[in-house]
Amino acid sequence: MNIESVTAHAFGPLQSGDLRFAPGMTVVTGVNESAKSSWHAAVYAAVTGRRRGKGAPTREERRFAELHKPWDDDQWRVSAVLVLDDGRRIELAHDLNGKVDCRATDLALGTDVSAEIMFEGAPDASRYLGLDRKSFAAIAVVNQAELLGVLNAANGLQEHLQRAAATAGADATAAAALAALETFARDNVGLDRANSSKPLRAAKNALENARADLDAAFAEHARYLELTAVAETHRARADKAAQRTLAAQEKAAALELLVHALQVVAERQGDAARVDDVSKAAVTRRDALAQRVAKARSLSAASTDDAVPAGAPAAEAVARIVAAALARWSSVPDLRMPAGSTAADLAQQLDALPPPPDGDTQVAAAVRDAYQGWTRAVAVVTAHDGRRPPDPGTPSQDLEPAVEAGPSMLRQLAAQLGATGNGNSEQVQYLTDARDQARSEQAAAQASLADATARANAARAAFTTAMAAPPSTTTGRSRVPRYGLVATAAAAAVAAVTTAIALSNVTVALVLGALCIAAAVGAFVVARPEPRHPTSGAVNIPALSAAGHAAEEALASAQERLYAAVTEVASADAQLRAAAASSSAAAEVAARCAARSLPADPGALQQLAARAEQHLEAREAFFRWESESQREARTLAQAESGLLRALADRGVAVGATSTEDAFSAYERACAERAEQAARAARRPEVERALAAREAADRDAADVLAQRESALDALRAAVSVASVGVDPEADPEALRDALIQWQAHYDELLIATEARQRDLSQLDVVLDGSTLDELESSLMAAEEAVAEAAKASDAARRALQEAVVHGEELAADAGAPISAGVDAALSDLTRARQARAAAQEQEMELAAVAENAAGVAAERGRTLRSVAEAEECLVAAEAELARVSELSETLRLTSHFLTDAQEQVHRTIAPVLADTLSSWLPLVTGGRYTDATVNPATLEVKVCGPQRKWRNADRLSIGTAEQVYLLLRVALAQHLSTTGESCPLLLDDVTVQADAERTVGILDLLLALASDRQVILFAQGQEVAEWARVHLIDPRHSSVELTRVAVE
């Protein structure tokens, strides 16, 4: 299909503009604002039109209208003239604004052919290509900077990819079948989620509700039994509460009597206590008077003793002198002479100590760390030198090509050769002969089917003519079994066609459909009710019926033979295509091996791959060892430099000596300074010892002086006291004599003081009375004691009687009488409270029991039926099982169709990849030589001679756009399944390419223009120059646009 011309009646900035295109390649150039992009969009709109239908415009449609509606005109119209490959010229006219005046006209016949290409309410010329306006835009129309937009349309192109691979443009695809199954499953099964209202969720909800209802019924019955038991329990509790109330009332009455008796006992106890107090007071007064009388008699008798000895007061001055001398002697400390080294010895030791050293007394941390780091580095370098691997050197002449290609490439070539090993010419010839033989058998089967069909038609006609005679008697048979045969045949037809489509074999699908439809028609004929027929013997109905049955059997046999022949032809064609592809692939792999100077033998390639891999591994190991060796040497040099710097910082000379010797000399010097520092550190200790010895010597001299002074005092006291001891005697003898004198003097003082105390006490005891008066008072007190004893006996008898009565009442009340009135009153209060609480609890429990009995009775009247709930549960389980079985059936069917869809992808992917691989080196200047395509996402991976695969969309923007331009061209070539060539509408596709790749793209487009129309809009000057040089053939042209005027 070629676009001959496009007229922009009113489109964007264009008004009544016309643009004509060559059947080959047309390059349209122009400066900025020459409406190149507007013309590009106008061509697309003139070919496909705009969607007309219910619903709001999509975002893309709104964006297209915003960009391309006329600036100063309410009209929005374009038209175009197309030339189809069969020679027909079609004029398309589109009212893009109103979407009503849209038509397609055959210019030769003048007829409206809009119905041929109607899509979504408007004529769409891409339908001639087997596409639609969306897929045409994604494949053949490339806007500025939108080469990668095909990735966003991958899902929409899947149906066209499947049609191209499976049915050569037919409308039945696995995707459509999956969509239909999905719709059916959505309506008749649905998703298993909470907010779904479809059958599966409804069945599960119903099952859950039925189970809940059954559980509720069981729970209600259990609850009823519980309520009954609770009512009985509450009644028993109410009865026990009544018994407790009666006991509390009896307890309170007994305690009231006990309280009164205890109050009487308390009164009697008070009386007895008062009488006892009076009796005790009388006894106490009598005893006190008796003691005064006895003490007065004793003191009076002692007053006649001798007087105090004379001379005691005169010795008081001497006693003070003696006491002072003894105290002074006792206060003298013990004399202790100091031991150990003398002060002179300690002073000599102090002079012999050395001064503190100048410098490190131990190895500095920085030096120690640097030395350890240096020793570790030396050990690492030594160990690393011991692990030196052999140097592999340069590979041999036979191994060098293998090393350049790489083990992965060699194994890939070996695998490809192994996979294509049986694609030889003898097998291709054998399969060709088998296919020809199968086609001959198919032709014979078709002829046999035609003959059997004619015979069956003749038999049906004879039977129909015979049955048309007037009936005399009638017979009829039931229609039900025969119409069941019709339904069975129709179902078999649908199943056979669906299976064949899922297997991606259209020929088999058509044959199966034809055979099964014929079977269904035959079954319908058989299923017709038998007409009434005469009993006359003029026509042999049984014979005609038998002949008809024989003809039908022959027809069925011919149909089976044709089906078998068609299947065999399809199998042979598939085997032949596979063998041819294998042979071509084997030749291609062998050529690639020859180009790399490699043997075309899988075993030899595998051996070379192993050797190359070993060589590369050995070379990598040696290079890695060398790199590590250099790194370890640098580390050792850094560690040695750090150690030398640390030693220099500590004042160590690091000139001609080795690093190890310099560290050893520094370490020995530190040890010597440490010994000197240890001796110098004793100076404070010796100084302290010297000071302590000098202080001890001074303390001893002080004690000697005190001792001499105290001894002089002792001698003076001995002389004054005249104790009869020589003053020059031993100090201890002087001290003992003075102590004896003090004891004798103390005895004299004690006797004097005792006489004075007795006289004073007698005056106090008599208290102004005489001894006779005191004795008369004693006799009166004894008479008062006797009267008080009589009153106390009477009070005790009355108390005993009250206690006996109280104990009797306490036994009745069950409380001890010893607790007293207050405890009894507390018990009475608690008993009254307990009685009130028991009465209140009795009333509450009685009310609760009545309420529980009422609740149980009410629940018994509203119980659910457990049997009905069980029946509902069984019904819900059956419904869920039905829906689940249907869901599993649909899942398996979708699984089979998905497998068929994957088979489609495996069919179309190599075709697209081969097409891209044939063009890729030209466009990329040989940088990338091979490509793969994922048909599900349309993602492209490319690789260069080194066979390192890269995602095309992750390359530079220019390279990615060039790769996806080739993908669009490949899609346009293979997705046009009607036989029409698909034109390409390109807008500035070289803007991201450099000069070399721009020429490569233009050369490729020119080559593609040999069998399809290519329209390229560009603004680069190099594109215009290229067009002037290369588009000299009449099939090609170049157009230069002028800048659109702005009013």
Coordinates of C-alpha atoms in Angstrom, one line a residue, residues 908-918 930-933:
I908 CA 7.8 -14.9 15.9
A909 CA 10.9 -14.1 18.1
P910 CA 13.5 -15.6 15.8
V911 CA 11.9 -14.0 12.7
L912 CA 12.2 -10.5 14.3
A913 CA 15.7 -11.2 15.6
D914 CA 17.0 -12.4 12.2
T915 CA 15.5 -9.3 10.5
L916 CA 17.2 -7.0 13.1
S917 CA 20.5 -8.8 12.9
S918 CA 20.6 -8.5 9.1
D930 CA 23.4 -9.6 16.5
A931 CA 20.1 -9.0 18.3
T932 CA 17.4 -10.9 20.2
V933 CA 13.8 -9.7 20.7

